[in-house]
Tab-separated table of C-alpha atoms in Angstrom:
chain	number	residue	atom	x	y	z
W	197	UNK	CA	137.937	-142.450	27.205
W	198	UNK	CA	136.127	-138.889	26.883
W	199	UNK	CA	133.719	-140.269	29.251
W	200	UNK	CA	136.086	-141.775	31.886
W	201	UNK	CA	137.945	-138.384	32.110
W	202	UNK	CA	134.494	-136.331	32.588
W	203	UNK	CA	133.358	-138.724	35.281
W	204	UNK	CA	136.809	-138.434	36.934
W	205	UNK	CA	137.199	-134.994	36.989
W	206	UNK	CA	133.106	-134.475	38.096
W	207	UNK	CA	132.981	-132.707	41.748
W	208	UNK	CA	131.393	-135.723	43.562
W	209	UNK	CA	134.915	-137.116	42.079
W	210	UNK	CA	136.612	-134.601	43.471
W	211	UNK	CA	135.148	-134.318	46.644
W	212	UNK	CA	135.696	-138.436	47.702
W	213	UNK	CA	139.311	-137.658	46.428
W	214	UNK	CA	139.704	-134.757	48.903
W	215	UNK	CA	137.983	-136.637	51.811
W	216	UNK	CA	140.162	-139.240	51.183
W	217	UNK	CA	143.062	-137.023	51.471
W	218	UNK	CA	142.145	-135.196	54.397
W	219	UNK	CA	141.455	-138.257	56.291
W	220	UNK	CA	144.694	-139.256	55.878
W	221	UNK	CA	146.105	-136.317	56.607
W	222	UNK	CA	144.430	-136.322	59.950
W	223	UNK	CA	145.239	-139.608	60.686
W	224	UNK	CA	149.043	-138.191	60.740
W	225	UNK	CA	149.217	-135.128	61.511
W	226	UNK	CA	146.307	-135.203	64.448
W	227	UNK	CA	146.820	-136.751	67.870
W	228	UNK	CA	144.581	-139.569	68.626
W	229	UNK	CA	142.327	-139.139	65.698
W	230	UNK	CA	143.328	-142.542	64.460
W	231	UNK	CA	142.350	-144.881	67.642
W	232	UNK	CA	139.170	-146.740	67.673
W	233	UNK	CA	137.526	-144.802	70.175
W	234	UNK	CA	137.984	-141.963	68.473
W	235	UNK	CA	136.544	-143.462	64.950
W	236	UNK	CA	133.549	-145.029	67.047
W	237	UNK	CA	132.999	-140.945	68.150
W	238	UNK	CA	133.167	-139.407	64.812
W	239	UNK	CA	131.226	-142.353	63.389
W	240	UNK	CA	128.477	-141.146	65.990
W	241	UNK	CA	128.541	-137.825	65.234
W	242	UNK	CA	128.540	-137.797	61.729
W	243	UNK	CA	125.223	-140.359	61.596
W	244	UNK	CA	122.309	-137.764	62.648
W	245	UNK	CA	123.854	-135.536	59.937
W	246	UNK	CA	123.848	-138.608	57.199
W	247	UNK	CA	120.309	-139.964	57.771
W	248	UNK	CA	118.960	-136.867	57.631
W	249	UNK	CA	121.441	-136.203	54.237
W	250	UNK	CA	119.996	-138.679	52.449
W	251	UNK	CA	115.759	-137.506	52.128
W	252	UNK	CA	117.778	-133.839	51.752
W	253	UNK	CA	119.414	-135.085	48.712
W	254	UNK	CA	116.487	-135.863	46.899
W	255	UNK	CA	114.549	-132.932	48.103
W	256	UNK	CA	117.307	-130.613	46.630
W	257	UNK	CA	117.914	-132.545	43.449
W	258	UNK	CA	114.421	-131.576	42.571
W	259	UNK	CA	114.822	-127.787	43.547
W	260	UNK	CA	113.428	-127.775	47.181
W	261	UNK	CA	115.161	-127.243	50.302
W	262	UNK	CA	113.725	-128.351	54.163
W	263	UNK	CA	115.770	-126.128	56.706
W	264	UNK	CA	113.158	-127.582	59.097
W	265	UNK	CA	115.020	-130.911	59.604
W	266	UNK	CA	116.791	-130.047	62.933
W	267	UNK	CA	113.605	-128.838	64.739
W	268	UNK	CA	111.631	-131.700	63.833
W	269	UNK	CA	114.777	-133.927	65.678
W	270	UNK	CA	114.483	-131.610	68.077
W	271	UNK	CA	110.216	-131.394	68.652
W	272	UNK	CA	110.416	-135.469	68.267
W	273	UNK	CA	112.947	-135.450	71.206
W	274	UNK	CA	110.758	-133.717	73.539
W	275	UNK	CA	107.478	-135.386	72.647
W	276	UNK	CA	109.905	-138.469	73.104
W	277	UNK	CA	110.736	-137.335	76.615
W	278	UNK	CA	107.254	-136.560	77.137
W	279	UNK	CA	105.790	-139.818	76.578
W	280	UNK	CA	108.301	-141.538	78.736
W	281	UNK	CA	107.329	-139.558	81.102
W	282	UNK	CA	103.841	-139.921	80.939
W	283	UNK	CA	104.720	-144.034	81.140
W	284	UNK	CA	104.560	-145.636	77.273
W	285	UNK	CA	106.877	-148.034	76.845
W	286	UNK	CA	109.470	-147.464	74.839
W	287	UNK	CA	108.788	-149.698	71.925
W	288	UNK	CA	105.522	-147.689	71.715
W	289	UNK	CA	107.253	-144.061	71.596
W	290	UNK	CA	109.480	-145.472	68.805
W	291	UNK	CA	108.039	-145.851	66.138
W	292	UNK	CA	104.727	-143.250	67.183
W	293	UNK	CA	108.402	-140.421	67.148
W	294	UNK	CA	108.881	-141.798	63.723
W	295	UNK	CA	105.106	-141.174	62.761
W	296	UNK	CA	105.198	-138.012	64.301
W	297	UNK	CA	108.446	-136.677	62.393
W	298	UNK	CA	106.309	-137.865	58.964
W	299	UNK	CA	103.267	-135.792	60.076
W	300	UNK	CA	105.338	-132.697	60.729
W	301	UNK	CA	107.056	-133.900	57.012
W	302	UNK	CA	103.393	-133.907	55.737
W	303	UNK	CA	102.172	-130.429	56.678
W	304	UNK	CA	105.752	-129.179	54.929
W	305	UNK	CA	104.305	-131.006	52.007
W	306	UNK	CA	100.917	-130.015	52.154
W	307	UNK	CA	101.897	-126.040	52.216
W	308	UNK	CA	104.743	-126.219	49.670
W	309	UNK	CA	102.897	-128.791	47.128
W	310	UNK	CA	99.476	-128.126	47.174
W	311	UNK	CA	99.122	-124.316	48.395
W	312	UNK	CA	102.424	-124.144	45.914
W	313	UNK	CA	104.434	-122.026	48.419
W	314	UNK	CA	107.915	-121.448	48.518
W	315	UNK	CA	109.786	-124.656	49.988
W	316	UNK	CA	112.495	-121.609	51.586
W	317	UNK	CA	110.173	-119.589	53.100
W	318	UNK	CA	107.609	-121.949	54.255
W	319	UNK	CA	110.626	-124.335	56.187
W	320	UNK	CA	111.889	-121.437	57.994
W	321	UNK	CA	108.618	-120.599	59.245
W	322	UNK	CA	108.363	-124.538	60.486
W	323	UNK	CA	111.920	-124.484	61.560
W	324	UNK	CA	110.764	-121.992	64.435
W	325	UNK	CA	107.141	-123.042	64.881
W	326	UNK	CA	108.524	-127.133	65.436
W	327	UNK	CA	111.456	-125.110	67.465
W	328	UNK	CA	108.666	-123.506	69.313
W	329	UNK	CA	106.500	-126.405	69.998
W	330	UNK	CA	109.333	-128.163	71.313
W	331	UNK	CA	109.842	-125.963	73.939
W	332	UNK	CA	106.031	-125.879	74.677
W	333	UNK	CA	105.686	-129.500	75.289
W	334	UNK	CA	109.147	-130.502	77.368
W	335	UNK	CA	110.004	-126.526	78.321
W	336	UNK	CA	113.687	-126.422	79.531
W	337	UNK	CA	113.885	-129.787	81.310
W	338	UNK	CA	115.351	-132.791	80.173
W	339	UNK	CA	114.212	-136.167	80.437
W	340	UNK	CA	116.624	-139.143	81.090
W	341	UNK	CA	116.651	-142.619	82.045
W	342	UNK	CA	115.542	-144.629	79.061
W	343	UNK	CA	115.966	-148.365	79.150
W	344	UNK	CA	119.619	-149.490	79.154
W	345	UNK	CA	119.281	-152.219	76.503
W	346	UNK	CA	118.301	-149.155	73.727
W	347	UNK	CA	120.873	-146.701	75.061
W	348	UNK	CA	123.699	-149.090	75.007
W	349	UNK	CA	122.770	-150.815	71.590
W	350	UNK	CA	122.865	-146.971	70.148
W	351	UNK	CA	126.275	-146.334	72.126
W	352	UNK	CA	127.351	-149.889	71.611
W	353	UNK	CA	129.820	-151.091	68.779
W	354	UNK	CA	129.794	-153.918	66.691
W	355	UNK	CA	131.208	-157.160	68.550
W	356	UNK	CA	133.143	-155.007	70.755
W	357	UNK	CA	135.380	-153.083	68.060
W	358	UNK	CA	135.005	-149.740	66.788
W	359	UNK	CA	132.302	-149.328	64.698
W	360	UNK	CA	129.245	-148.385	66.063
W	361	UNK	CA	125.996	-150.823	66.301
W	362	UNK	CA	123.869	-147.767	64.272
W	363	UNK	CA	126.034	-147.815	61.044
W	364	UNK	CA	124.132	-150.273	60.489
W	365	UNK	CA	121.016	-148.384	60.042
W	366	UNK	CA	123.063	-145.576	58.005
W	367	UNK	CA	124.090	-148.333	55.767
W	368	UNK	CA	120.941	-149.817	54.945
W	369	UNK	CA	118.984	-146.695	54.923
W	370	UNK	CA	122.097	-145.220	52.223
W	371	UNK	CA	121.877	-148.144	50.106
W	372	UNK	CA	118.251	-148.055	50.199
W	373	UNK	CA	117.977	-144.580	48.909
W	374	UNK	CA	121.010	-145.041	47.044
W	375	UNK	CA	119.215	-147.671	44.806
W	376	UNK	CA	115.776	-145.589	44.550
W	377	UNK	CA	117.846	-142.275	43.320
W	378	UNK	CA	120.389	-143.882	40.989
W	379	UNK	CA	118.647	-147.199	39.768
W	380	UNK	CA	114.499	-146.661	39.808
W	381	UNK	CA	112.387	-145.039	37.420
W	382	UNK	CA	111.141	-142.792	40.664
W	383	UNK	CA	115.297	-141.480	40.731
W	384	UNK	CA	115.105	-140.766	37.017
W	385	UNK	CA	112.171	-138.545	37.907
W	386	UNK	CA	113.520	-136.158	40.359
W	387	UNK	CA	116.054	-135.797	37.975
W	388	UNK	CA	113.890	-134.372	35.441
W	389	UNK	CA	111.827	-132.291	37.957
W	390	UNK	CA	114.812	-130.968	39.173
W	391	UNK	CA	116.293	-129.980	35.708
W	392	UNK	CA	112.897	-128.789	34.219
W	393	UNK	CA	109.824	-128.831	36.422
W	394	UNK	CA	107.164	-128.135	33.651
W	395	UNK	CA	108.571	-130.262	31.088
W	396	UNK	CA	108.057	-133.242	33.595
W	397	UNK	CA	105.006	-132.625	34.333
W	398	UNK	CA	103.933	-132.543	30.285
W	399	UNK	CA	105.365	-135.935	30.327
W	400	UNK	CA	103.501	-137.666	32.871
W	401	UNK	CA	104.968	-137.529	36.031
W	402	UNK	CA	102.954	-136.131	39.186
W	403	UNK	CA	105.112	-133.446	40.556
W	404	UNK	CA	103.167	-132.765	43.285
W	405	UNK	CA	102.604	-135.905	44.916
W	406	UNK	CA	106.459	-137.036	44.126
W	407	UNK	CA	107.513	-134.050	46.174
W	408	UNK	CA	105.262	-134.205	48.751
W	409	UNK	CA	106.060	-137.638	49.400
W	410	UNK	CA	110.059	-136.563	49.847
W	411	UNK	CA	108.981	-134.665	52.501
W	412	UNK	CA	107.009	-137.040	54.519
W	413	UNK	CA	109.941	-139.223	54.371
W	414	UNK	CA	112.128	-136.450	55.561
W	415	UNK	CA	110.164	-135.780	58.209
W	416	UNK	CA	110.094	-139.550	59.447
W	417	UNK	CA	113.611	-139.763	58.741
W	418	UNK	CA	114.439	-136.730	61.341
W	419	UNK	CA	111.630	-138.253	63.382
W	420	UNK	CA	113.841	-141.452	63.226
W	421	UNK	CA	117.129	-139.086	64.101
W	422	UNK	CA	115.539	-137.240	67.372
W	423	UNK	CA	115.147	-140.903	68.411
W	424	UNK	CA	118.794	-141.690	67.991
W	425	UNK	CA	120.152	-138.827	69.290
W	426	UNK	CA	118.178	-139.055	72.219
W	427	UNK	CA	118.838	-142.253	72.886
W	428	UNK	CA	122.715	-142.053	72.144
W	429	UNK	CA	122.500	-138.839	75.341
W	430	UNK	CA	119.923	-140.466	76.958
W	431	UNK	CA	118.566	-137.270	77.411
W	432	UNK	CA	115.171	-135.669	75.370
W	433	UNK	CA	115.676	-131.944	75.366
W	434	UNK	CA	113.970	-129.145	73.594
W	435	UNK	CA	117.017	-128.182	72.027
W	436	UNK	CA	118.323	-131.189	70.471
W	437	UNK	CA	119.912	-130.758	67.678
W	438	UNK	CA	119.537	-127.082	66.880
W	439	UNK	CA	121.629	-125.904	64.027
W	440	UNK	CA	122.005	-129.130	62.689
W	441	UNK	CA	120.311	-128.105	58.872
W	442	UNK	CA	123.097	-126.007	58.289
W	443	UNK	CA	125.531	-128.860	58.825
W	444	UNK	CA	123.230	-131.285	56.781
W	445	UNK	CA	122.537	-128.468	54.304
W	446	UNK	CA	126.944	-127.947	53.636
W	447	UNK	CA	127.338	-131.753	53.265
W	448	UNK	CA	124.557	-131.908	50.655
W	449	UNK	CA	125.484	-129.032	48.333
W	450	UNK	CA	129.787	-130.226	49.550
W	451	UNK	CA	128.653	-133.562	47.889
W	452	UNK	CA	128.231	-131.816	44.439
W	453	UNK	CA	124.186	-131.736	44.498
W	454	UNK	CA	123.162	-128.592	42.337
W	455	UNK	CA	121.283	-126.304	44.880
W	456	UNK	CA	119.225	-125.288	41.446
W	457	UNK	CA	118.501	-128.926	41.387
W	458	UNK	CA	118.942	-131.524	38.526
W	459	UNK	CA	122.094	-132.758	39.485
W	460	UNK	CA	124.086	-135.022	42.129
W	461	UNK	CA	125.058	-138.395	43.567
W	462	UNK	CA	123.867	-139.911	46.958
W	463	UNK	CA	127.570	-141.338	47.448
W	464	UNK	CA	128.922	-137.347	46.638
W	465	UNK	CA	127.035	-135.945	49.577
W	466	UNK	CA	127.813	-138.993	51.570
W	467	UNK	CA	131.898	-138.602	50.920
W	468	UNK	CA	130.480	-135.084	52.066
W	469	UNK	CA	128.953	-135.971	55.087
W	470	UNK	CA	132.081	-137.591	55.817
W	471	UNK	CA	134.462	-134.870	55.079
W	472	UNK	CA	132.429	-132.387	57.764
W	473	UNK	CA	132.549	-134.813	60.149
W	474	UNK	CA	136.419	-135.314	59.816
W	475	UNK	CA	137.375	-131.960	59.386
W	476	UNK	CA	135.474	-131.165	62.881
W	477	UNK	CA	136.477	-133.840	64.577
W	478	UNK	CA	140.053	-133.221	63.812
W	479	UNK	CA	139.620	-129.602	64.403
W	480	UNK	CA	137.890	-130.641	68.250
W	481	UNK	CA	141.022	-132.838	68.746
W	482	UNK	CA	143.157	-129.713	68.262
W	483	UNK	CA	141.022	-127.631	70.970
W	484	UNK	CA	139.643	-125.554	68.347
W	485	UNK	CA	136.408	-123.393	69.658
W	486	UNK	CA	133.048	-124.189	68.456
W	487	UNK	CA	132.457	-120.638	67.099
W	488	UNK	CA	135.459	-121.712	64.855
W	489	UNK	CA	133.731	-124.615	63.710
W	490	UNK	CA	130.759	-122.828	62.525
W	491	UNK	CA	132.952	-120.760	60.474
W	492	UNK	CA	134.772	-123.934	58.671
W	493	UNK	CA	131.140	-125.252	58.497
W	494	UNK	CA	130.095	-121.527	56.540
W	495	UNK	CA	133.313	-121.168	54.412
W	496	UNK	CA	132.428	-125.045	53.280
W	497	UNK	CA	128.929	-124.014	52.484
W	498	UNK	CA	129.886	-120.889	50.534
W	499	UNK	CA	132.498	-123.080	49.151
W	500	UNK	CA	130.772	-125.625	47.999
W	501	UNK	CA	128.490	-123.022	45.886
W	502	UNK	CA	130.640	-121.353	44.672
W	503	UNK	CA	133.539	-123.706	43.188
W	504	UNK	CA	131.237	-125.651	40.879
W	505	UNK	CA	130.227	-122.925	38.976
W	506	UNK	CA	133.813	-121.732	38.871
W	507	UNK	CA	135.232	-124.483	37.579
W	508	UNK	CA	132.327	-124.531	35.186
W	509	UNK	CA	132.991	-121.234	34.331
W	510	UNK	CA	136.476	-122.190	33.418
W	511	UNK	CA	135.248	-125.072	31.242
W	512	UNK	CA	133.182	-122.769	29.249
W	513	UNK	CA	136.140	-120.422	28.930
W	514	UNK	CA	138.671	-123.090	27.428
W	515	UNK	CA	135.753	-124.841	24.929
W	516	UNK	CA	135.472	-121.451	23.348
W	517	UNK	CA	139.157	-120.811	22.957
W	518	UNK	CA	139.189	-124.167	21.263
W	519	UNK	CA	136.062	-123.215	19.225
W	520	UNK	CA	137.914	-120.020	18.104
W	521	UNK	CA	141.309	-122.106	17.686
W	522	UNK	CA	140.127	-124.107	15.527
W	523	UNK	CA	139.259	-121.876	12.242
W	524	UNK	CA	142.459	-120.303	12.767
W	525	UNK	CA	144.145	-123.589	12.309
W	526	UNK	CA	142.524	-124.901	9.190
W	527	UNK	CA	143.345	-121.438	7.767
């Protein structure tokens, strides 16, 4: 019974309860958020921010951080838009966008893992030299006109209704990762890296190659983003996606992962990912700015630092009083 009551009231807990909530609320209280074009829109918008969640989780369970997510979307775009224009077909640029979003992944890897420098700094400095090299290879054009048939499957919905065709992807990708993080031996292990870095390493697992390995699949997987969103705009711009990691970054930590690593649930940060989206999309619906969204998307981020450790705080605070109560009683 202990148990049930500490898995109820755990944030990840928490957090689907209050995305639950606040869905509903917006379903009543906000005009047209409930139709099905609107859910096919906010299903669209939310899904560069998931895929790119889910590698993110696992890199921050184990301590790290990659803040260069959105600029390798946004350098995969461009080389995306340059290819297209230099005549590959499309099923070529595919999955070579992909391989080039794991390369970019790799050299993240490389510096953090085996020159053993910090994940922080070294992602900033790729967040602005992928930024950069965007820029260098597409400049401030934009390329258009991909082929119809991928640009309406990505903007297409299942049999006609409202959910989008590329949930599908989300949903196979999330179970996929789901199942590695809460159900393999290779979960259990960025667990313990996470809570104790040395200790795993004394018994047996290969830190380094584990975490450089999350970061070639991060890379691929916001290789594998650029492609979406750039299909779902049919446009390839320089500047897709900028400022996404800070959006990807609040969902993670909203969804109850431990920024000091060691701790959360792929489903938490999903329910996360979903309460962002909804909260935005409600807050678009009622004509609020976009400099006002950044702020709901900072006061979330603090937010979701911050609360944790108060409520464990408070925890701490009540087991001692009931430490201290207790030899008074038997007194």
């Amino acid at each position: 019974m202990s148990e049930l009551r500490g898995r109820l009231a755990s944030w990840d807990s928490v957090i689907i309860a209050v995305t639950a909530v606040v869905v509903v609320a917006a379903s009543i209280g906000v005009e047209n958020f409930g139709n099905s074009t609107n859910f096919t829109f906010l299903i669209l918008d939310l899904l560069p921010i998931a895929l790119i969640a889910l590698p993110m989780t696992l890199i921050v369970i184990t301590g790290e951080i990659d803040l260069s997510v959105a600029s390798t979307l946004g350098l995969t775009s461009a080389i995306m838009g340059d290819l297209w224009n230099r005549g590959l077909t499309i099923e070529t640029i595919i999955p070579l966008c992909v391989l080039i979003g794991a390369l970019l992944g790799a050299v993240n890897g490389v510096l953090i893992n085996r020159l053993g420098l910090p994940s922080l700094a070294v992602t900033i400095g790729t967040l602005a030299l992928y930024r950069g090299l965007a820029l260098v290879v597409l400049g401030d054009a934009a390329v258009a006109d991909f082929p119809w048939t991928f640009t309406g499957w990505v903007t297409g919905t299942i049999g006609g209704g409202p959910i989008p065709n590329v949930l599908i992807v989300l949903v196979v990708l999330a179970v996929l990762f789901g199942l590695v993080l809460h159900a393999t031996p290779v979960g259990r292990s960025l667990f313990a890296i996470g809570a104790n870095d040395r200790a795993a390493r004394f018994s047996g697992i290969n830190v380094t190659r584990t975490k450089f390995w999350l970061y070639v699949v991060s890379g691929a997987i916001a290789g594998l983003a650029g492609v979406l969103w750039t299909l779902r705009y049919s446009s390839a711009r320089a500047d897709n996606g900028a400022g996404l990691e800070l959006a990807v970054v609040a969902a993670v930590l909203l969804g109850g992962v431990s920024i000091f690593g060691g701790r959360g649930s792929l489903w938490g940060v999903l329910s996360g990912v979903l309460l962002l989206a909804t909260l935005q999309n409600a807050l678009r619906l009622r004509d609020v700015s976009g400099q006002a969204l950044n702020i709901v998307t900072g006061v979330l981020l603090i937010a979701s630092v911050l609360l944790p450790n108060v409520i464990a705080g408070v925890r701490d605070s009540l087991r001692r009083r009931r430490l201290r109560a207790v030899p008074a009683k038997s007194s």
